[in-house]
PDB file of C-alpha atoms in Angstrom:
ATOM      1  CA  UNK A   1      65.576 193.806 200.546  1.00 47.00           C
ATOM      2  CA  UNK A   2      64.365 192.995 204.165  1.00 44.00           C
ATOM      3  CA  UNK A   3      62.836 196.690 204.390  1.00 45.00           C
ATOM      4  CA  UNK A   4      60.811 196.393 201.336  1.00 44.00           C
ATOM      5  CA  UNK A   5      59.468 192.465 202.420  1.00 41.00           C
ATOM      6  CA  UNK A   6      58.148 193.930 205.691  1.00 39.00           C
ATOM      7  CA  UNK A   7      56.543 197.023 203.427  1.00 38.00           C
ATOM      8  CA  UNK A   8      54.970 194.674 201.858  1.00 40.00           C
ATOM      9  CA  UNK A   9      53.572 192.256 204.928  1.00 40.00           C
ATOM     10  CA  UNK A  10      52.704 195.288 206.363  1.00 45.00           C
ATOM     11  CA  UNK A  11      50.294 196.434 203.511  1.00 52.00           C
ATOM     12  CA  UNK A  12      47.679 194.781 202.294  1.00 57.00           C
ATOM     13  CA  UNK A  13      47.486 197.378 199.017  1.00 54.00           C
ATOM     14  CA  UNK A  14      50.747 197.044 198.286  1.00 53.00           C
ATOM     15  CA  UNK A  15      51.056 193.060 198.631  1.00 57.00           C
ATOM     16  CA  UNK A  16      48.378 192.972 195.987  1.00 62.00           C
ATOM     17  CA  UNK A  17      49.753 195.152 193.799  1.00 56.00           C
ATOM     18  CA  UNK A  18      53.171 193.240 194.528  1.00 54.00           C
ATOM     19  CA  UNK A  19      51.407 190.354 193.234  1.00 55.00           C
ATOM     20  CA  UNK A  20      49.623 191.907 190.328  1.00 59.00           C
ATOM     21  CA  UNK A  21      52.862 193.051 189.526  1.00 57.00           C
ATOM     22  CA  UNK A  22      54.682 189.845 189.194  1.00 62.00           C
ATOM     23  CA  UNK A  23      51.461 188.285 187.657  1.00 60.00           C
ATOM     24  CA  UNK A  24      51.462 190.794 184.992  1.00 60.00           C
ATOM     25  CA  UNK A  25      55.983 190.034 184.499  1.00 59.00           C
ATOM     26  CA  UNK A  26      54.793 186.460 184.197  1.00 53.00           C
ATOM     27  CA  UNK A  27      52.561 186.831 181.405  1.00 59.00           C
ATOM     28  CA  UNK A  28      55.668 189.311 179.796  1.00 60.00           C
ATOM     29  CA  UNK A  29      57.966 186.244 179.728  1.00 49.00           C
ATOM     30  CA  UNK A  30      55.810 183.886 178.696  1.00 60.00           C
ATOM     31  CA  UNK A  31      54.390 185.595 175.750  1.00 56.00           C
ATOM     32  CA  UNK A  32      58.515 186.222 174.637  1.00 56.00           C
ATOM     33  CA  UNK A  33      59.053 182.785 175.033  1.00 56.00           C
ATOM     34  CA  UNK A  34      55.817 181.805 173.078  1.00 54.00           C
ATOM     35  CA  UNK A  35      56.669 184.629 170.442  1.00 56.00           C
ATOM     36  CA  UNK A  36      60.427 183.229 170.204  1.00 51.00           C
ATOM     37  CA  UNK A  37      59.555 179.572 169.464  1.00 58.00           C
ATOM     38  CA  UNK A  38      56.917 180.831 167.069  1.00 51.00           C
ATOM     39  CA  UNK A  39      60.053 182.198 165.052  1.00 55.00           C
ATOM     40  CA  UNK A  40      62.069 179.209 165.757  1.00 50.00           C
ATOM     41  CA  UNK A  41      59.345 177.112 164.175  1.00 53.00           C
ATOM     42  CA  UNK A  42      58.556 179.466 161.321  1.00 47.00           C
ATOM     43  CA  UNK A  43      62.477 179.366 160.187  1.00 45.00           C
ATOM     44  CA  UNK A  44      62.610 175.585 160.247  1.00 47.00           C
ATOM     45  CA  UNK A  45      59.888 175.136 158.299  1.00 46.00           C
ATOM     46  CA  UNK A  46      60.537 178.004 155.684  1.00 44.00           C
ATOM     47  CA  UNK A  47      63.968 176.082 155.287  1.00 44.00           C
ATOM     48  CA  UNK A  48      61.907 172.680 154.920  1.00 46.00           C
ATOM     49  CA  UNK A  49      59.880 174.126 152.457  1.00 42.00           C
ATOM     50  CA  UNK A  50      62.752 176.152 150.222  1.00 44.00           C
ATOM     51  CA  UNK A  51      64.596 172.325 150.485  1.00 45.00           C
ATOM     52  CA  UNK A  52      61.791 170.514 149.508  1.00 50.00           C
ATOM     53  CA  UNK A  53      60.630 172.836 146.615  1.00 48.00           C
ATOM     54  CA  UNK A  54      63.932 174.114 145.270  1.00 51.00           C
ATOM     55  CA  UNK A  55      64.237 172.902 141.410  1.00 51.00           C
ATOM     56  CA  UNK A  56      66.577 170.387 140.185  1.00 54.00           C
ATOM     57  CA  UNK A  57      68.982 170.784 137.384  1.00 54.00           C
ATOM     58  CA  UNK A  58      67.634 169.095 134.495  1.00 52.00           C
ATOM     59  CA  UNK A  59      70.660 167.249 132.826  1.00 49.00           C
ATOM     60  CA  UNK A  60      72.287 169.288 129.529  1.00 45.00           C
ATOM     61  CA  UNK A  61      70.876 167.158 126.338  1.00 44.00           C
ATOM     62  CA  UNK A  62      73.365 165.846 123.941  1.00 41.00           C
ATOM     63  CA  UNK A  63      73.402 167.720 120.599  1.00 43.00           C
ATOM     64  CA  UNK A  64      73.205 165.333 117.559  1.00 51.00           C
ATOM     65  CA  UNK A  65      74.261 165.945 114.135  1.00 54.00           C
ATOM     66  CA  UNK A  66      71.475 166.195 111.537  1.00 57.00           C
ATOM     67  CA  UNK A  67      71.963 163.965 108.971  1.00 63.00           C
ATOM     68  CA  UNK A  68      70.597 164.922 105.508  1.00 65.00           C
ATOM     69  CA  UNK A  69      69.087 162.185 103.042  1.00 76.00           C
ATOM     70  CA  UNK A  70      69.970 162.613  99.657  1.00 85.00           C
ATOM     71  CA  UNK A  71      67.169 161.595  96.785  1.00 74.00           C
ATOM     72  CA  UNK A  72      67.363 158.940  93.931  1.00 66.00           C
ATOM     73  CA  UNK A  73      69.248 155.880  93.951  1.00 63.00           C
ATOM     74  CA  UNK A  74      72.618 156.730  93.588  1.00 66.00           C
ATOM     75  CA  UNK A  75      72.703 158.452  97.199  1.00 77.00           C
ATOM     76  CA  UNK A  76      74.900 156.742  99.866  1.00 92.00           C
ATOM     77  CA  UNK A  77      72.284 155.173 102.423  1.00 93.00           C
ATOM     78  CA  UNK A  78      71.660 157.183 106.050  1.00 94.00           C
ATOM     79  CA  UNK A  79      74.184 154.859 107.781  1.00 95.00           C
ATOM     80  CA  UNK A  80      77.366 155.753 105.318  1.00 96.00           C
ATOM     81  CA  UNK A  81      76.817 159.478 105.311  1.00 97.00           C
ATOM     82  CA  UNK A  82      76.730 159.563 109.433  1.00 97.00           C
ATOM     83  CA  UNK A  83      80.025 157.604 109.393  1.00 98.00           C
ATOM     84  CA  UNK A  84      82.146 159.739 106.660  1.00 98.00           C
ATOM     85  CA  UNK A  85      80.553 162.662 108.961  1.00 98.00           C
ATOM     86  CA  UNK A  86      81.469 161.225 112.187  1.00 98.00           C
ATOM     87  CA  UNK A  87      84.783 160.309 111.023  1.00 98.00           C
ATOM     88  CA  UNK A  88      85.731 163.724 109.854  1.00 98.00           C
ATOM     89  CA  UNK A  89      83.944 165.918 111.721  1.00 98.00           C
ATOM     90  CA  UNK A  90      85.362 164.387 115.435  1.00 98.00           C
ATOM     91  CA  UNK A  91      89.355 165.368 114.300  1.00 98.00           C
ATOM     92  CA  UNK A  92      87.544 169.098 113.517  1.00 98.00           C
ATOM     93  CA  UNK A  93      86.003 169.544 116.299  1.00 98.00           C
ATOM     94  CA  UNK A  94      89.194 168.367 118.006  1.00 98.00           C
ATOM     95  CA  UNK A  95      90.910 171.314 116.230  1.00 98.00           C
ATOM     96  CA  UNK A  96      87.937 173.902 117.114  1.00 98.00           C
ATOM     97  CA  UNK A  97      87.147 173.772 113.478  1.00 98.00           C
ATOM     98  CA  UNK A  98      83.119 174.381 112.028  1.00 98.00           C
ATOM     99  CA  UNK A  99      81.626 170.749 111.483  1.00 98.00           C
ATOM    100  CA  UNK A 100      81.724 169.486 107.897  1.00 98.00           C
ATOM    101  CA  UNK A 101      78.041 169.303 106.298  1.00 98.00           C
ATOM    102  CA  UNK A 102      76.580 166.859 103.736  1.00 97.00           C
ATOM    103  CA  UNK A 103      76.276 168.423 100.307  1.00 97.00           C
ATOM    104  CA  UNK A 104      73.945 165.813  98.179  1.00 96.00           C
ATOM    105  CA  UNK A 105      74.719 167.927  94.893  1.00 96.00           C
ATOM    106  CA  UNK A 106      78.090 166.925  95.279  1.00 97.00           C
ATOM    107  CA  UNK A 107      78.259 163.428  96.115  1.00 97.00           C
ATOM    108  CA  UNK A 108      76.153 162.553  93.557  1.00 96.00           C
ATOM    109  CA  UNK A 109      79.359 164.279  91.573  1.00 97.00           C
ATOM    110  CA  UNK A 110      81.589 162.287  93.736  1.00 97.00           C
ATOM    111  CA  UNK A 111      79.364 158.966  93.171  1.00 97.00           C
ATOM    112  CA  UNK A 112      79.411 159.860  88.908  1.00 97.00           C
ATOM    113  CA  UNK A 113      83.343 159.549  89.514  1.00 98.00           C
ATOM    114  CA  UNK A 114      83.857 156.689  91.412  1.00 97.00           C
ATOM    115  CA  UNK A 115      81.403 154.698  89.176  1.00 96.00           C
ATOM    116  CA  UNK A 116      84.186 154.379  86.602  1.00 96.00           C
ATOM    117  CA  UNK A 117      86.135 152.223  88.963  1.00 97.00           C
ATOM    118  CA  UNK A 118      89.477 154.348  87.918  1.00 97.00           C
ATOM    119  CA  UNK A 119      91.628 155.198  90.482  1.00 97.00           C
ATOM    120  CA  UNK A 120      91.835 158.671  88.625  1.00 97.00           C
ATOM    121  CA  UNK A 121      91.511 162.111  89.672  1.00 97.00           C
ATOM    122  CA  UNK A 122      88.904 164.576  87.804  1.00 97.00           C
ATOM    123  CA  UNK A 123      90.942 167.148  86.145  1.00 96.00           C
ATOM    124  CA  UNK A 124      89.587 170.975  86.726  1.00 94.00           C
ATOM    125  CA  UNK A 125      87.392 169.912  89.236  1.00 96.00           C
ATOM    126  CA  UNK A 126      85.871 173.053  90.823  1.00 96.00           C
ATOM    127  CA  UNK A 127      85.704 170.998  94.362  1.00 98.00           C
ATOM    128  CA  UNK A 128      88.681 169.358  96.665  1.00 98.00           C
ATOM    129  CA  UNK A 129      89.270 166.080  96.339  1.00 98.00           C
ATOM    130  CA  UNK A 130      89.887 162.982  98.263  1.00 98.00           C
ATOM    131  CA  UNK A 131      90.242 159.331  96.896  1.00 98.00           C
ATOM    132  CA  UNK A 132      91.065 156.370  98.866  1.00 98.00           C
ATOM    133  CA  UNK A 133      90.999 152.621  96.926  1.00 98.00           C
ATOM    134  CA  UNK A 134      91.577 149.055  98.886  1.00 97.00           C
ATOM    135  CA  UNK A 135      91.367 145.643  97.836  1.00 97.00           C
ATOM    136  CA  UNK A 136      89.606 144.560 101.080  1.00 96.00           C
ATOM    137  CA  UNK A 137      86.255 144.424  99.928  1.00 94.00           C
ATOM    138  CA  UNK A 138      85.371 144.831 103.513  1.00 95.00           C
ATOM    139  CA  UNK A 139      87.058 148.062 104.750  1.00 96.00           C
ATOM    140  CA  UNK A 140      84.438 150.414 106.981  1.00 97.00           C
ATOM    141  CA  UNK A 141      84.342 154.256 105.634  1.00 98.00           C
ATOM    142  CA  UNK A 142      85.887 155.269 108.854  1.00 98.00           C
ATOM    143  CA  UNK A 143      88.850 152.880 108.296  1.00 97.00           C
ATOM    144  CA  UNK A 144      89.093 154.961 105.473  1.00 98.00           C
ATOM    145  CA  UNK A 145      89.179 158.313 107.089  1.00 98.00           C
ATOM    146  CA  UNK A 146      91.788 156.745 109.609  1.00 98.00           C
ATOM    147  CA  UNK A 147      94.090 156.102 106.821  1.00 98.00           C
ATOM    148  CA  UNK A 148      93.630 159.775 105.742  1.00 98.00           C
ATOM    149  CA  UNK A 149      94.275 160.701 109.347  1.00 98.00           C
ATOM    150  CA  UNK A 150      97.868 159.365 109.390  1.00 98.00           C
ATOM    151  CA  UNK A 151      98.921 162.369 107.834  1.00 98.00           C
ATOM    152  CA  UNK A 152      98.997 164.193 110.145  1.00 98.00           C
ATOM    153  CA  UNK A 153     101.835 163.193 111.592  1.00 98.00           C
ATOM    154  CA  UNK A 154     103.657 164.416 108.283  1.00 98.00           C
ATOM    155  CA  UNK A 155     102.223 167.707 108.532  1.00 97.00           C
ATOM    156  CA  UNK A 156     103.380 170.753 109.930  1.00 97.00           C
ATOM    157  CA  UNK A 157     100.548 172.970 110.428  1.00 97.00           C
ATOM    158  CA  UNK A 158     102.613 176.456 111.387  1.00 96.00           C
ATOM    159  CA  UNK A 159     104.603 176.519 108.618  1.00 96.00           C
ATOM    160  CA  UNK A 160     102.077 174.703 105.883  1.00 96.00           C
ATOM    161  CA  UNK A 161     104.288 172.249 104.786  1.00 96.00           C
ATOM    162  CA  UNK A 162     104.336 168.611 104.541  1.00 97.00           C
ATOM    163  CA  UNK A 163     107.407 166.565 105.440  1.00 97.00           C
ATOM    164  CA  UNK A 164     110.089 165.835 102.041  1.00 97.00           C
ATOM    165  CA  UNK A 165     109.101 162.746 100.363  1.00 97.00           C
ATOM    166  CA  UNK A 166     105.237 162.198 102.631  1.00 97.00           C
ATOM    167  CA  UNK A 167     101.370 162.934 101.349  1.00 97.00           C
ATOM    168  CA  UNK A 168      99.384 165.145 103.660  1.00 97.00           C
ATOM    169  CA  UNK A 169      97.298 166.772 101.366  1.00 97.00           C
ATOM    170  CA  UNK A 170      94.304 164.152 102.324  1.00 98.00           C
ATOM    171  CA  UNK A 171      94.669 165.016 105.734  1.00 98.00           C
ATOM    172  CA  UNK A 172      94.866 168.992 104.820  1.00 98.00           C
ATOM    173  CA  UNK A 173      91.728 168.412 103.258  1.00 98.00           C
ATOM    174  CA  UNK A 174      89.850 167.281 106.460  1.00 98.00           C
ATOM    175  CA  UNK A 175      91.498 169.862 108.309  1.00 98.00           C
ATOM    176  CA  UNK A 176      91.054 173.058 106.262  1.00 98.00           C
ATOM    177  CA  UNK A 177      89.331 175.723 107.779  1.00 98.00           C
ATOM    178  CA  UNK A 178      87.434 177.118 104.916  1.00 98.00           C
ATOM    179  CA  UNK A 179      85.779 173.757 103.746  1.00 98.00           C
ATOM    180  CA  UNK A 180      82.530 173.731 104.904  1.00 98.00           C
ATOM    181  CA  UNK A 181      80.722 170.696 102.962  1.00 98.00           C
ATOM    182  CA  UNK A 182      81.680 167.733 101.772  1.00 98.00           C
ATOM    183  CA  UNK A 183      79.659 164.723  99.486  1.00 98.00           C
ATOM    184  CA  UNK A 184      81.205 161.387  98.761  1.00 98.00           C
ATOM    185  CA  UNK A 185      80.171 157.936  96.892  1.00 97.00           C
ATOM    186  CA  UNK A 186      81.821 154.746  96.974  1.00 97.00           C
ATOM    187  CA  UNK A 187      81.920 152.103  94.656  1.00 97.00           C
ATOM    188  CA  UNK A 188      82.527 148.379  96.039  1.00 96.00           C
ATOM    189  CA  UNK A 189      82.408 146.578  92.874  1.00 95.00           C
ATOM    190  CA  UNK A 190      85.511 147.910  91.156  1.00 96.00           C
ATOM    191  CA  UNK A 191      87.068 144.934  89.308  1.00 93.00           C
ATOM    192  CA  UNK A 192      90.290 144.165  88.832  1.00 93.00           C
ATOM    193  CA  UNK A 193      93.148 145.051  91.502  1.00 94.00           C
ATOM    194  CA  UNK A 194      91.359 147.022  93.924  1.00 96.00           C
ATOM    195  CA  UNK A 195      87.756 146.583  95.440  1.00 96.00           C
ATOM    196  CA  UNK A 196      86.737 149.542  96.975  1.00 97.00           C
ATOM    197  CA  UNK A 197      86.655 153.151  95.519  1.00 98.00           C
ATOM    198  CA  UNK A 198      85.756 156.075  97.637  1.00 98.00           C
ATOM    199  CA  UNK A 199      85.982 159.501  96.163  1.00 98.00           C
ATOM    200  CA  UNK A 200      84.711 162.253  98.725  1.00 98.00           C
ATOM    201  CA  UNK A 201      84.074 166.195  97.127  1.00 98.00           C
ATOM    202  CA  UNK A 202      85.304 169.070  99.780  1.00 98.00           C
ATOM    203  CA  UNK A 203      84.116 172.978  99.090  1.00 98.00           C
ATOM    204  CA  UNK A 204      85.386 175.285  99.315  1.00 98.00           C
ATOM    205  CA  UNK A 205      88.401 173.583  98.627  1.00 97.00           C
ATOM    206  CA  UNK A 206      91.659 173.246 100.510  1.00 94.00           C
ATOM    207  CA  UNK A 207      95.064 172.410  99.886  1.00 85.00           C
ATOM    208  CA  UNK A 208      96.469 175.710  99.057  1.00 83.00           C
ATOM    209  CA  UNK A 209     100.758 176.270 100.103  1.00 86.00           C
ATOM    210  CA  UNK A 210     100.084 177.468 103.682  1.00 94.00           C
ATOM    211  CA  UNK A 211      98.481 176.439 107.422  1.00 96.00           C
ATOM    212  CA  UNK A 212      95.156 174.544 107.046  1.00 97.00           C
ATOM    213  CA  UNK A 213      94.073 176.165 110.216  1.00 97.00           C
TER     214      UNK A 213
END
């Protein structure tokens, strides 16, 4: 190192091209430097960007039953239908079972029945059946369906039978995989014992000797 010092003193040519020479490894470094904090920079605002501009997850929308209104004036009002559907519909989907439609064919059938105020079922009737009578005058449709419900405890869906002396075939009904629609009326000016009639229509029907489901 000493040697190539006193070269250099020595020689004016070679002192300036000594300098030149470190001049020019200068201007190397710096422009790496420069060209490495460009990058730096570039990265840290790409990732500002792809934060600020990534999309948000817009939430999933709740899927509400369509509720079908049935013509003339014997039809059960908007409110009633969504409740017998509600009712019946939440222990199906419970079960994995297709949600029950409104038929307004047949509950204008059912509402024909339970017009007569007889606590009565209609003999060769092509549909399933469910009646339910009370004499609160002030029992809610899904109070009835509840009292349907309690069936289940009777029922023994792997085998298809029903426990000795017990009624499940309301609850059956509800839960039968091939029904698809159902159509009720209610009558709440049944005189004499009871107050309430409901008579609800199921197709296809259910109720046959083996599982519901």
């Amino acid at each position: 190192m000493t040697r190539a010092v006193t070269i250099i003193l020595r020689d004016g040519a070679a002192r300036r091209l000594a300098v030149a020479f470190t001049a020019l490894l200068c201007l190397f470094c710096s422009a790496i430097g420069a060209n490495a904090q460009a990058r730096t920079r570039t990265t840290k605002t790409a990732t500002k960007s792809t934060t600020k501009t990534a999309p948000k997850k817009a939430p999933k929308e709740l899927v509400k039953d369509t509720v079908t209104t049935c013509p003339g004036n014997n039809g059960l009002p908007v409110g009633a239908i969504t409740e017998l559907l509600n009712a019946q519909n939440n222990v199906r989907t419970q079960l994995k079972l297709a949600k029950f439609t409104w038929n307004c064919q047949m509950a204008d059938f059912a509402q024909e029945w339970a017009n007569r105020g007889i606590f009565e079922h209609r003999s060769n009737n092509k549909y399933g059946e469910n009646i339910y009578v009370s004499s609160n005058g002030d029992v809610t449709l899904t109070n009835v369906v509840d009292k349907w419900l309690t069936e289940r405890d009777f029922w023994n869906n792997s085998t298809g039978i029903c426990k000795d002396g017990k009624v499940c075939s309301h609850y059956t009904q509800i839960i039968w995989r091939a029904t698809k629609q159902i159509g009720c009326g209610i009558n709440r000016n049944v005189t004499g014992k009871w107050k309430v009639l409901l008579v609800c229509n199921y197709d296809p029907p259910g109720d046959i000797d083996s599982p519901a489901y």
